[in-house]
Short mmCIF file of C-alpha atoms and ligand atoms in Angstrom, two decimals:
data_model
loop_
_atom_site.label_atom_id
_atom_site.label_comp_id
_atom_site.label_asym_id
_atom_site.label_seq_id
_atom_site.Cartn_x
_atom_site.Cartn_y
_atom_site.Cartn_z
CA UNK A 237 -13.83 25.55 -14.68
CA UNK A 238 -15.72 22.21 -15.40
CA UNK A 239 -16.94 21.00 -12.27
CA UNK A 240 -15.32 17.08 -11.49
CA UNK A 241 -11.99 18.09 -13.86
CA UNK A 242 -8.84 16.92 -12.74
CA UNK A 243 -6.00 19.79 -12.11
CA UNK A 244 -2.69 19.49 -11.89
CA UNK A 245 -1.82 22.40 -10.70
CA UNK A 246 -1.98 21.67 -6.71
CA UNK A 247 0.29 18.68 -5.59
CA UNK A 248 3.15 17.63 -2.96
CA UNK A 249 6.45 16.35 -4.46
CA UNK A 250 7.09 13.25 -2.15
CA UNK A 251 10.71 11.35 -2.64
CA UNK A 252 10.66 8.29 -1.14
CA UNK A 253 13.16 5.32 -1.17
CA UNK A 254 11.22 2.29 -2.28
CA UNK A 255 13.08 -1.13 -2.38
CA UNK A 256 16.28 0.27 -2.40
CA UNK A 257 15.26 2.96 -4.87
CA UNK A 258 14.73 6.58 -4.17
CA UNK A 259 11.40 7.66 -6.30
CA UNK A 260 9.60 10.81 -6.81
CA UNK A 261 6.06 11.01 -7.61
CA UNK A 262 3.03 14.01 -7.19
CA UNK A 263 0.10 13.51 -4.54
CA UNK A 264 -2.81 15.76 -5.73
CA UNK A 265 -5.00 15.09 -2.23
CA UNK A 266 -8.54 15.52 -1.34
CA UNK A 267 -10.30 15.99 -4.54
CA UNK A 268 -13.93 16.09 -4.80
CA UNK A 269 -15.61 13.00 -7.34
CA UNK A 270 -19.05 13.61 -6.57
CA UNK A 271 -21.07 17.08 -7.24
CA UNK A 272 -23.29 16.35 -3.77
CA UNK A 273 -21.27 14.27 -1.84
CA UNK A 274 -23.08 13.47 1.17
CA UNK A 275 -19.90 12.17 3.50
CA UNK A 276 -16.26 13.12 4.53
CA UNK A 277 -15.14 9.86 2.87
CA UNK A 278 -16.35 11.13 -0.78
CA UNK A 279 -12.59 12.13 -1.81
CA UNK A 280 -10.01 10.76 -3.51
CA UNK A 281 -6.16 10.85 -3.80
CA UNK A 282 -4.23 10.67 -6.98
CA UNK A 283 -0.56 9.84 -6.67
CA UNK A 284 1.71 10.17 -10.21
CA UNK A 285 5.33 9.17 -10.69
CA UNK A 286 7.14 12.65 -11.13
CA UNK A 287 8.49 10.90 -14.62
CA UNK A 288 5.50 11.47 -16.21
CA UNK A 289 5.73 15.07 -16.21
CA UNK A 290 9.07 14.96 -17.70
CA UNK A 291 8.38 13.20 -20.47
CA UNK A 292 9.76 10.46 -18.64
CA UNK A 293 8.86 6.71 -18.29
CA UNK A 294 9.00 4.26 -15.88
CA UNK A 295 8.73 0.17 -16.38
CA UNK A 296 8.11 1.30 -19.89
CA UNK A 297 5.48 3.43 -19.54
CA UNK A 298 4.47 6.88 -20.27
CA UNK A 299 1.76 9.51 -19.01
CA UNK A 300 -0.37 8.35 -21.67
CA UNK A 301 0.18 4.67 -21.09
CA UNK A 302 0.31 3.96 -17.66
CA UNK A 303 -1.94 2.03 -15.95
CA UNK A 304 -4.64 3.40 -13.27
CA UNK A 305 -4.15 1.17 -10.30
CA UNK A 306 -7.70 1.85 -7.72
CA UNK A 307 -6.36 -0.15 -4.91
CA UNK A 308 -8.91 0.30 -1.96
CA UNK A 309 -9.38 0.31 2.18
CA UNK A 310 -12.69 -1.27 2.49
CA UNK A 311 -13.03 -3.87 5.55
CA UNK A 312 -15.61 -5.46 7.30
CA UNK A 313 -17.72 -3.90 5.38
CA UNK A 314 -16.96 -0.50 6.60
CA UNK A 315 -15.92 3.20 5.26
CA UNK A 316 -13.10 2.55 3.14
CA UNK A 317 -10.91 6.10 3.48
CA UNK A 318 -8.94 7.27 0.75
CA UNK A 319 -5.20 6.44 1.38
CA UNK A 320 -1.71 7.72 1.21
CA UNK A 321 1.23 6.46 1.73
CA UNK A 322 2.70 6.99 5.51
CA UNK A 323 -1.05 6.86 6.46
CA UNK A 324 -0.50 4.98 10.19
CA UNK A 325 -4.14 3.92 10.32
CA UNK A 326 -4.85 0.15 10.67
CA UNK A 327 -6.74 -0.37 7.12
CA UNK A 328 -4.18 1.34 5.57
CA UNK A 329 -2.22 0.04 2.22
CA UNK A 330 0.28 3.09 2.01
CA UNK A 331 3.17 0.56 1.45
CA UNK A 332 0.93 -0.91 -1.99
CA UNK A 333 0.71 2.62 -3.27
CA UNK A 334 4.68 3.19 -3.02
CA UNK A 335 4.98 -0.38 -4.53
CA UNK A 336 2.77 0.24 -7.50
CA UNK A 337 4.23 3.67 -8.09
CA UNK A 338 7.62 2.60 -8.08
CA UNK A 339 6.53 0.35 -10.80
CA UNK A 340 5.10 3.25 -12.86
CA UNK A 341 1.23 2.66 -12.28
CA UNK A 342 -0.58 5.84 -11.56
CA UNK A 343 -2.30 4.91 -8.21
CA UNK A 344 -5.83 6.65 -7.53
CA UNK A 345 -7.22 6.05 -4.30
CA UNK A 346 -10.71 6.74 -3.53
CA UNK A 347 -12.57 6.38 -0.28
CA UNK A 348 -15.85 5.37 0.12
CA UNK A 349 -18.75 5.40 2.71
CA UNK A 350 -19.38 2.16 4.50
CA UNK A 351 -21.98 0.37 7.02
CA UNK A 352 -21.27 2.98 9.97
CA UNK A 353 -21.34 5.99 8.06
CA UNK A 354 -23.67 8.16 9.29
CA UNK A 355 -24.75 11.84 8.54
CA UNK A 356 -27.51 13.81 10.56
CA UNK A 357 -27.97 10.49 12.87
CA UNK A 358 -28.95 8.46 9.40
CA UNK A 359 -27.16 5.91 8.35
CA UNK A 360 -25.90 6.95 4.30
CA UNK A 361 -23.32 3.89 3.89
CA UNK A 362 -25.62 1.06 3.66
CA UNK A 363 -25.20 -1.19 0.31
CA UNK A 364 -25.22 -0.29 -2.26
CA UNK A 365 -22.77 2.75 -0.91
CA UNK A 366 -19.40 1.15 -1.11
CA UNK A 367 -19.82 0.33 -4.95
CA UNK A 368 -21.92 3.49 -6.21
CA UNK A 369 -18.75 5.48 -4.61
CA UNK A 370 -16.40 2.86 -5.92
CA UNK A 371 -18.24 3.64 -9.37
CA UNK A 372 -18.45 7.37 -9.03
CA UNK A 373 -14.65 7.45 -8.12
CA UNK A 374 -14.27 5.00 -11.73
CA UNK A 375 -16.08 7.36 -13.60
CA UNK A 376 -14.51 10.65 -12.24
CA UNK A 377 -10.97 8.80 -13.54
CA UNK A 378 -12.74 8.45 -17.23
CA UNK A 379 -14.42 11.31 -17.22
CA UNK A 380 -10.93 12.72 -17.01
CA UNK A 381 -9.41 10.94 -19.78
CA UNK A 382 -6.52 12.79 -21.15
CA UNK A 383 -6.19 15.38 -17.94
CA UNK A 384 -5.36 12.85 -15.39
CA UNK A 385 -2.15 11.21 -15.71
CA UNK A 386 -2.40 7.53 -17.32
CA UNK A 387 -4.33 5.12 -19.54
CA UNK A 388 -8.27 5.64 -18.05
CA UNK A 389 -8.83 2.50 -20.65
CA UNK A 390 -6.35 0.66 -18.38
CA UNK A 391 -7.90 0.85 -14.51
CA UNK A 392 -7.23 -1.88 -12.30
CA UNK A 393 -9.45 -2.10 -8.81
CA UNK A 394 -7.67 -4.10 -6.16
CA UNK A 395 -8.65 -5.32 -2.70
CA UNK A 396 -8.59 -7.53 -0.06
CA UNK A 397 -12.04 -9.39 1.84
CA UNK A 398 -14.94 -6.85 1.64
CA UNK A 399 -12.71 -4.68 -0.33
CA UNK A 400 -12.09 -7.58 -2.75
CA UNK A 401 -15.69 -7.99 -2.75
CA UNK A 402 -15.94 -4.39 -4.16
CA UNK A 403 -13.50 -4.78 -6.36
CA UNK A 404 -14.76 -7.99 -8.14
CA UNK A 405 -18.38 -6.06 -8.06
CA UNK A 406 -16.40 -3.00 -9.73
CA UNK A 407 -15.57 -5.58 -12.36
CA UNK A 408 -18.65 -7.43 -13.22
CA UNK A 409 -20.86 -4.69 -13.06
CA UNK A 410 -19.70 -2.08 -15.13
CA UNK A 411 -22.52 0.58 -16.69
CA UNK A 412 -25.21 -1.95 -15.22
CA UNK A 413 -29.03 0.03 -15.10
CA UNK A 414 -29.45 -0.47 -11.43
CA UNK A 415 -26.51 2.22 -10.25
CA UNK A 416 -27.47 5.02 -12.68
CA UNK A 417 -30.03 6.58 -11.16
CA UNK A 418 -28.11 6.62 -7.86
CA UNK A 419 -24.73 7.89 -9.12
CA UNK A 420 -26.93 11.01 -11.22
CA UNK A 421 -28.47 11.66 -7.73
CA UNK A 422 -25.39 12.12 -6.02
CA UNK A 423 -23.77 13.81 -9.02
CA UNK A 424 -21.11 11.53 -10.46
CA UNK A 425 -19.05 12.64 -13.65
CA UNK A 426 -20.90 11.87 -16.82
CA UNK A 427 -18.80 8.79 -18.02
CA UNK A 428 -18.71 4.69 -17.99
CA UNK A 429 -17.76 2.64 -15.14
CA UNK A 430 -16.51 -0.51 -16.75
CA UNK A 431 -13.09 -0.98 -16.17
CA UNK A 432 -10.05 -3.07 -17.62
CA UNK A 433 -9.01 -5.69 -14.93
CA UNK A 434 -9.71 -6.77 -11.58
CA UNK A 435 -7.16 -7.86 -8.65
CA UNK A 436 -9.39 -9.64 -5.72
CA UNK A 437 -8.04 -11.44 -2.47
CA UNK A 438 -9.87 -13.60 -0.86
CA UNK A 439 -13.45 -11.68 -2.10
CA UNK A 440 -16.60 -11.77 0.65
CA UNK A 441 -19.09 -11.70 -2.02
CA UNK A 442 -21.90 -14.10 -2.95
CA UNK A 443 -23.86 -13.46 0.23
CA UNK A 444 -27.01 -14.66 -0.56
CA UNK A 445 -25.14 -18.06 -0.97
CA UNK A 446 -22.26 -17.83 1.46
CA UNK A 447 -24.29 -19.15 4.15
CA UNK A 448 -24.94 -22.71 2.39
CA UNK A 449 -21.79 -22.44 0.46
CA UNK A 450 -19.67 -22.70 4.14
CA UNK A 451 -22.12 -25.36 5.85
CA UNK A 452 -21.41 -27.11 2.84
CA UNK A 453 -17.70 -27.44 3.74
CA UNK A 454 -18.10 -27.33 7.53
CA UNK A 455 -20.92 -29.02 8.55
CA UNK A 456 -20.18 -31.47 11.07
CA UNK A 457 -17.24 -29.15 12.67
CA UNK A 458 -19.47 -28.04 16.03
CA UNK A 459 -16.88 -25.56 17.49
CA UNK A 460 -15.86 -22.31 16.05
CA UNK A 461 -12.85 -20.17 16.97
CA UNK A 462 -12.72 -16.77 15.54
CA UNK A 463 -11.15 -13.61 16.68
CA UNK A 464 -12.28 -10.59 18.49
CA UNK A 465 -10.70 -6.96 17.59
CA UNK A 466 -10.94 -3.92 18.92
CA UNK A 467 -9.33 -0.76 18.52
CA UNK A 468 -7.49 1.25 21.40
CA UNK A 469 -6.54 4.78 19.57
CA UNK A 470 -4.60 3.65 16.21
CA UNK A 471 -4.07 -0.28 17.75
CA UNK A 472 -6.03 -2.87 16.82
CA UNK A 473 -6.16 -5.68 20.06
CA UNK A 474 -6.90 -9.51 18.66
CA UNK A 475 -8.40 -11.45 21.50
CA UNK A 476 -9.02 -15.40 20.24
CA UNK A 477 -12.64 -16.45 21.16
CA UNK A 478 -14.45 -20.19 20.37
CA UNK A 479 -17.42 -21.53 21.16
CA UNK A 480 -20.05 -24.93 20.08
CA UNK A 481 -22.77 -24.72 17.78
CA UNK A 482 -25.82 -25.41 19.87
CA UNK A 483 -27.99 -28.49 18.39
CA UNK A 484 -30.44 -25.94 16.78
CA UNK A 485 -27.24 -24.38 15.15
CA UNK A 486 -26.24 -27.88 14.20
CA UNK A 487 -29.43 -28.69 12.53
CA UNK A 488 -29.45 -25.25 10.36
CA UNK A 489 -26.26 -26.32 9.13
CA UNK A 490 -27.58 -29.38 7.87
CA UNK A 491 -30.50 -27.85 6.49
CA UNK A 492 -28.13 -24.92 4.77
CA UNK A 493 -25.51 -27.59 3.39
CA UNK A 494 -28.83 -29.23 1.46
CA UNK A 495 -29.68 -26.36 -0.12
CA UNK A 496 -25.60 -26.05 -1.55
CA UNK A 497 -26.14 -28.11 -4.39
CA UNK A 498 -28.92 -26.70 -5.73
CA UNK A 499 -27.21 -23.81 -6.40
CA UNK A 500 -24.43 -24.90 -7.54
CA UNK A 501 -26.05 -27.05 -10.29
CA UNK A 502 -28.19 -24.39 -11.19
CA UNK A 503 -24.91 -22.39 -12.39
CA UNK A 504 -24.02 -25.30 -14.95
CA UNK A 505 -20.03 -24.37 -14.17
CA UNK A 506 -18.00 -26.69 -16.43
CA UNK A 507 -14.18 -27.35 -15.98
CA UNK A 508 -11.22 -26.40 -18.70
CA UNK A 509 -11.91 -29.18 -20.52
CA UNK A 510 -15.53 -28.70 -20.61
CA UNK A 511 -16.78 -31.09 -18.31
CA UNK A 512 -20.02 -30.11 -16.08
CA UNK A 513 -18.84 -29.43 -12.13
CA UNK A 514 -21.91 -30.26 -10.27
CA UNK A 515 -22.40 -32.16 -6.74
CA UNK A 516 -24.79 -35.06 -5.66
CA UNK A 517 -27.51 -34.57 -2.91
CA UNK A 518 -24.55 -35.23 -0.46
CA UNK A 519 -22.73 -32.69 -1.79
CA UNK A 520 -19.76 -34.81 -3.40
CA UNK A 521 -18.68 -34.98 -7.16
CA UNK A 522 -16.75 -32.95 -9.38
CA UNK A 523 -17.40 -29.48 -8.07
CA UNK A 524 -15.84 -30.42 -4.88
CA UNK A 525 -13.04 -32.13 -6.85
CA UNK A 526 -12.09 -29.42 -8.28
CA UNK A 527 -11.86 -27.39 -5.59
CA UNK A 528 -9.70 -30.19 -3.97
CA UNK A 529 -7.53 -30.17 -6.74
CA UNK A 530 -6.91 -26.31 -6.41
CA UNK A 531 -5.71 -26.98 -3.27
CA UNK A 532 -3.17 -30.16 -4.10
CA UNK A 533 -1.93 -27.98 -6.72
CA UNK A 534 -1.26 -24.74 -4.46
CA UNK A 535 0.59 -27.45 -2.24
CA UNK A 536 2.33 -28.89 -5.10
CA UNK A 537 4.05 -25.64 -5.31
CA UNK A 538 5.60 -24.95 -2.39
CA UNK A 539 6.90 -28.37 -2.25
CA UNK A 540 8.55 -27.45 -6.00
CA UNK A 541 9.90 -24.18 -4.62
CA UNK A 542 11.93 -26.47 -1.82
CA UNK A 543 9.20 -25.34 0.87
CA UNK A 544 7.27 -27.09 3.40
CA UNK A 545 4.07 -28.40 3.33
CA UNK A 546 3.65 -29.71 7.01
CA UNK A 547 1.46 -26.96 8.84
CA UNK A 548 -1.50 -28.48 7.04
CA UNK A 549 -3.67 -31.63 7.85
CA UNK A 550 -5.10 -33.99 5.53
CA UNK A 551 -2.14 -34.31 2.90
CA UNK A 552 -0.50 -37.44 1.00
CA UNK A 553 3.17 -37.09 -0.07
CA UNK A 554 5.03 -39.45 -2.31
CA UNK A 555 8.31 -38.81 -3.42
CA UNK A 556 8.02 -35.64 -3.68
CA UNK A 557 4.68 -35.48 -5.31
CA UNK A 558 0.99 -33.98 -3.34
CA UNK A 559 -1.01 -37.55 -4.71
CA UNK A 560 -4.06 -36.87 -2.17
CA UNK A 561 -5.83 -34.14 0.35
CA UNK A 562 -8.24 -35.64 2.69
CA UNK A 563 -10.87 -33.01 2.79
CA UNK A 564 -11.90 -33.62 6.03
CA UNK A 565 -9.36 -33.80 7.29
CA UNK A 566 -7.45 -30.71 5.86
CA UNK A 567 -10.73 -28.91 7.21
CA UNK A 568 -10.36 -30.17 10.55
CA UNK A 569 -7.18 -28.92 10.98
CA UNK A 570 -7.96 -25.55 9.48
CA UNK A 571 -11.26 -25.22 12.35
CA UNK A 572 -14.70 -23.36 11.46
CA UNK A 573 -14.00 -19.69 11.93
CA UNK A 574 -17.96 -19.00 12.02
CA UNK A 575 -21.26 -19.94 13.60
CA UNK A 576 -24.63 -20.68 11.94
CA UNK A 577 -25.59 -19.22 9.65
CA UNK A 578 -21.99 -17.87 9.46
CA UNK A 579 -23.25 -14.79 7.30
CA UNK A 580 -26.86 -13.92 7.70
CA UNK A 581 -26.59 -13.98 11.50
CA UNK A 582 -29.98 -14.26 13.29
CA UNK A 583 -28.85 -12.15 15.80
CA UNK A 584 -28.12 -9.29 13.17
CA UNK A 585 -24.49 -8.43 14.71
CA UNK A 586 -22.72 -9.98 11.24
CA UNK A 587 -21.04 -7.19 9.15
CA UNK A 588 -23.06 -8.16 6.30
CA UNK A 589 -26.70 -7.98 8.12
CA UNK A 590 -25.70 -4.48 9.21
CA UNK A 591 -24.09 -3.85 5.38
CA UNK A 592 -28.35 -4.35 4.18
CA UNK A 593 -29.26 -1.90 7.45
CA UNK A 594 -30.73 1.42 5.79
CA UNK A 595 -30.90 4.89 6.85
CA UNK A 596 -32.77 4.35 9.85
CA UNK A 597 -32.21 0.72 10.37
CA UNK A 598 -28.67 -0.74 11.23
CA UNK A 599 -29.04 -4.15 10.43
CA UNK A 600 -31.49 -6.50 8.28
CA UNK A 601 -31.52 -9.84 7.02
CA UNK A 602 -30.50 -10.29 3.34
CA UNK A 603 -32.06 -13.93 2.95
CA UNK A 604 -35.35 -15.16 3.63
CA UNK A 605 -34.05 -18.33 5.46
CA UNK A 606 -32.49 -16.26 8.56
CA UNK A 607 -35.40 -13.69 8.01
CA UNK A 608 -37.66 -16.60 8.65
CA UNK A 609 -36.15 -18.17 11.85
CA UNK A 610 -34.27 -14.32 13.23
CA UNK A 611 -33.79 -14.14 16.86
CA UNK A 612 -34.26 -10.57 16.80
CA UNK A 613 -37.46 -7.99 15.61
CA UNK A 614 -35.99 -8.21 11.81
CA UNK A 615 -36.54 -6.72 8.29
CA UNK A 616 -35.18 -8.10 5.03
CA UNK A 617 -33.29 -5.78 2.23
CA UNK A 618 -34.93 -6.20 -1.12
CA UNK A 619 -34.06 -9.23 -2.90
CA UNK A 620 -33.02 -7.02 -5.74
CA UNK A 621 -30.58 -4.88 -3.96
CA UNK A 622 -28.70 -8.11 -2.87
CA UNK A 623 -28.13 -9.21 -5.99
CA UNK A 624 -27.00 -5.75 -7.16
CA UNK A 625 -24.34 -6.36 -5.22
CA UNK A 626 -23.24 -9.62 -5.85
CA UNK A 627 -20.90 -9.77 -8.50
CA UNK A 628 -21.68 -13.43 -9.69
CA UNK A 629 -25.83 -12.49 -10.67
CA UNK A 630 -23.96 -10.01 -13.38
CA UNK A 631 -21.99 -13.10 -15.38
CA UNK A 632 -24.06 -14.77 -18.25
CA UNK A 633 -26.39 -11.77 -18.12
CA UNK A 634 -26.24 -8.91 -20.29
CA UNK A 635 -26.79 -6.10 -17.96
CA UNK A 636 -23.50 -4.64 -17.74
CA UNK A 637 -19.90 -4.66 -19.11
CA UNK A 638 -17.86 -7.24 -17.39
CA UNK A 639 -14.24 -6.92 -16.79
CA UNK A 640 -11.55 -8.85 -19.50
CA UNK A 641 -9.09 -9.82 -17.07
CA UNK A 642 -9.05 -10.78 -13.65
CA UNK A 643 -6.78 -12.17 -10.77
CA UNK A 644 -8.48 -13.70 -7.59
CA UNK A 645 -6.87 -15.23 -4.44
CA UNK A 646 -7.56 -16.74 -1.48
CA UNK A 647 -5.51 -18.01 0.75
CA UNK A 648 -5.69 -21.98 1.29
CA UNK A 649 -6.11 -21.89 5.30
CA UNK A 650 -8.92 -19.28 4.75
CA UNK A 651 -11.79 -19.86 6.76
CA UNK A 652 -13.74 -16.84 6.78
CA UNK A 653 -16.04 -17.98 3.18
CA UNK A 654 -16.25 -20.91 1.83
CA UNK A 655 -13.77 -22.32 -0.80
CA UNK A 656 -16.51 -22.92 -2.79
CA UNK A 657 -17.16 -18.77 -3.18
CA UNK A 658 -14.19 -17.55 -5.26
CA UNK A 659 -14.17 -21.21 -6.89
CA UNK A 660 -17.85 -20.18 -8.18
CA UNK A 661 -16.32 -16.83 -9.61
CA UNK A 662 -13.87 -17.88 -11.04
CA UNK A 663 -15.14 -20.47 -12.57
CA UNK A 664 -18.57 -18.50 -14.34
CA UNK A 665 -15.92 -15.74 -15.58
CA UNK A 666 -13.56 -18.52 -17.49
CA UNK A 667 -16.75 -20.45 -18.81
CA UNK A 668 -17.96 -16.68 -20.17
CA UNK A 669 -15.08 -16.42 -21.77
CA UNK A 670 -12.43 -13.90 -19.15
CA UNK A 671 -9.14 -14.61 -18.98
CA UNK A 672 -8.55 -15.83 -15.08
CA UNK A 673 -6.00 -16.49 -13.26
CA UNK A 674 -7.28 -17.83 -9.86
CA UNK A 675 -5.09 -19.69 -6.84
CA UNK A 676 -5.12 -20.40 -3.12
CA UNK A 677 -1.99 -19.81 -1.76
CA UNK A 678 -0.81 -22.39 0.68
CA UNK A 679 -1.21 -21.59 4.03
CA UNK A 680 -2.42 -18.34 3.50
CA UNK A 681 -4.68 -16.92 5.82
CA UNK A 682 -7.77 -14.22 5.22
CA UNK A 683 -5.28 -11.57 3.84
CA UNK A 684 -4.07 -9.51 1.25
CA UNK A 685 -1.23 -8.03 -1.00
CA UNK A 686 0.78 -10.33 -0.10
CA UNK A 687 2.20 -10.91 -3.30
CA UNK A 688 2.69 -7.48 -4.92
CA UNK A 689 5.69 -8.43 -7.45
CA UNK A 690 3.58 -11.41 -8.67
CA UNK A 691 0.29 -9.03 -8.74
CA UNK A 692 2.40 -6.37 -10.59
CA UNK A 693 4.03 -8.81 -12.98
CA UNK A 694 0.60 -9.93 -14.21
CA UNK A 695 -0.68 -6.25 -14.78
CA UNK A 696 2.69 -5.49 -17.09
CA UNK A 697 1.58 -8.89 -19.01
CA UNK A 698 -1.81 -7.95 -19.57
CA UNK A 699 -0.91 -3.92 -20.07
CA UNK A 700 2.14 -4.44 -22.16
C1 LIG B 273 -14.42 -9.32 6.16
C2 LIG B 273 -14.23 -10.53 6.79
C3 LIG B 273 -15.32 -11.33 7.04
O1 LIG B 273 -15.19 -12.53 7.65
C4 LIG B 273 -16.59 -10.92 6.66
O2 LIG B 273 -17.64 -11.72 6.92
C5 LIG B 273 -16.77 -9.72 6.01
C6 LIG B 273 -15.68 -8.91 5.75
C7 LIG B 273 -13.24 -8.46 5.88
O3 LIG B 273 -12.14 -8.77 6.37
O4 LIG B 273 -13.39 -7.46 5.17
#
């Protein structure tokens, strides 16, 4: 037997009634995409609506023609286990998998190692882990082309924060040189990793420039109020915590807003109708206008659906009509979720310092600002590993094969990146010529999935 193939020969029969609707599909659990995996999360299931064995069809498709949804678990950063449907675990999305297979996707769901993972008291799910595994499980589906049920020219990744974040890096950074080497090593299926489409909510990427990108909208907001969770057995507990930005935290967000524009000049991001978005030393002008705009328009559509508009600050209604959001003001009433630097921690307790940790090493700084002022004995990752993993250094390059179609939201009362993040993404895919279809959903928190018909309605466009 080839070693990685996909068999169909071992599977449950699962009938479930999904909205309304009894359906029957095949899980075919636990199987191995890696030759030398090196933890318990290396596995992934594959879930296939019985149809397809039948020579049936489902929402119009076929075995051959359905498309591979890869929605995954990844959170905070950490291991991402595969998932199944019925799975009672906190990160798990075992009501998307139903969803998707009722509409005839073929759903493969791959786990991958995160920032805790450990094996032999070494840490093995530092970055780049989460997207070499993400990539391994990619090529394991096209490496089976023609065994596993559906159309491996047809995968969609999906995903929601850090797992959104994987999922947009799954997209921009197919076949790129810097994974290779690493997938060989842990013996990934001999095939490409570039895949067909990406679904992203509310994506935690862009770290090296998350930190300046969310001083630049909350600067001057001194008090935070996040959330603390923690997990008794299979419960998570959400305990709401605040506190002030000292005056040294105060002045690093001025010092981080300054460096905003920079960056976001140096991208040269121009609108639809080709106009350059760029901001002023302040950090005003058409960059920010556009993002402003995103936001009246996400309003404007609840108020044309007949809904309400009134558990946000900052907005001007005329007859019917959003003419005006006071951006200070709508931020004011949304609150800063995050100290300073809200990413690159000095401390090292952010998910993202310990995401750079390696296998001795739990946490590092990922930019040399915080390296420079840390609070704590600190190391810095290798510039080049953290833009491996940001999916924006990949556009306008040509060192991989970036994804045709993509879908990215984030919800308008998100606080916990910057607007200006997904904006960014967006906005370098359209100008590079991928189709894009970005919102933020009004009143939508850091969250996911929330819209599953509307997700699933734009894969049958673009697969159909
Ligand atoms: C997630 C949320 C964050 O605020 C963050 O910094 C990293 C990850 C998440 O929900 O996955």
């Amino acid at each position: 037997m080839v070693p990685l193939r996909f068999n169909e020969k071992k599977f449950e029969r699962q009938t479930v009634v999904v909205n309304g609707k009894r359906i029957t599909y095949r899980a075919f659990l636990d199987l191995d995409y890696l030759m030398m995996p090196v933890a318990e999360e290396q596995q992934l299931n594959v879930f296939v609506p019985e149809p397809y064995f039948n020579q049936g069809k489902v929402n119009r498709y076929s075995r051959v023609t359905a498309p591979i949804f890869m929605p995954n678990t990844i959170g905070g950063y950490l291991p991402g286990p595969r998932d199944y449907p019925g799975n009672p675990a906190p990160y798990s999305r075992g009501a998307t998998i139903l969803q998707a297979l009722a509409r005839g996707y073929v759903v493969v769901s791959a786990g991958v190692r995160g920032r805790t993972t450990q094996n032999g008291g070494e840490f093995v799910g530092k970055a780049p882990a989460f997207i070499v595994d993400l990539k391994a499980a990619i090529r394991y589906v096209k490496f089976n082309a023609g065994w596993i049920p559906g159309d491996t020219e047809r995968i969609i990744t999906n995903g929601t924060s850090a797992g959104g974040a994987a999922s947009a890096l799954a997209g921009a950074s197919g076949n790129a040189d810097f994974f290779t080497m690493r997938l060989t090593e842990l013996g990934a299926a001999p095939a490409t990793d570039d895949i067909f489409a990406v679904s992203a909510y509310c994506p935690i990427h862009n770290l090296e420039h998350a930190d300046a990108a969310y001083e630049w909208q909350f600067n001057g907001l001194n008090t935070w109020h996040n959330q603390q969770f923690s997990r008794v057995g299979n419960q998570l507990q959400v305990e709401p915590i605040a506190g002030k930005l000292s005056a040294k935290e105060q002045a690093l967000s001025t010092q981080l807003k300054a460096a905003f524009p920079t960056y976001v000049n140096s991208l040269h991001l121009r609108n639809d109708q080709e106009a350059p978005l760029t901001l002023d030393d302040q950090g005003q002008g058409p960059f920010q206008q556009a993002i402003v705009n995103e936001l009246k328009w996400s309003a404007q559509q609840v108020l044309d659906a007949g809904g309400d508009v009134a558990g946000q600050r900052g907005l001007t209604i005329q007859a019917g009509h959003v003419t005006r959001l006071d951006w200070a003001q709508y931020l004011r009433g949304l609150t800063r979720m995050k100290a300073v630097p809200a990413f690159d921690t000095l401390d090292l307790s952010s998910a993202e310092t310990q995401l750079f940790g390696n296998r001795l090493l739990a946490a590092r700084h990922f930019t040399s600002f915080a390296q420079k002022r840390s609070n704590v004995p600190a190391q810095q990752a290798d510039p080049d590993l953290v833009t491996a993993i940001n999916p924006v250094s990949y556009l306008g390059t040509n060192q991989s094969q970036v994804a045709q179609y993509w879908r990215i939201r984030h919800g308008a009362a998100d606080r916990d990146t910057s607007f200006a993040i997904p904006f960014i993404l967006a906005t370098l895919l359209k100008n590079q010529g991928r189709d894009v279809d970005l919102a933020f959903p009004w009143g939508r928190p850091h969250d996911g999935d929330y819209d599953l018909p509307e997700l699933f309605d734009w894969i049958d466009r673009i697969c159909q």
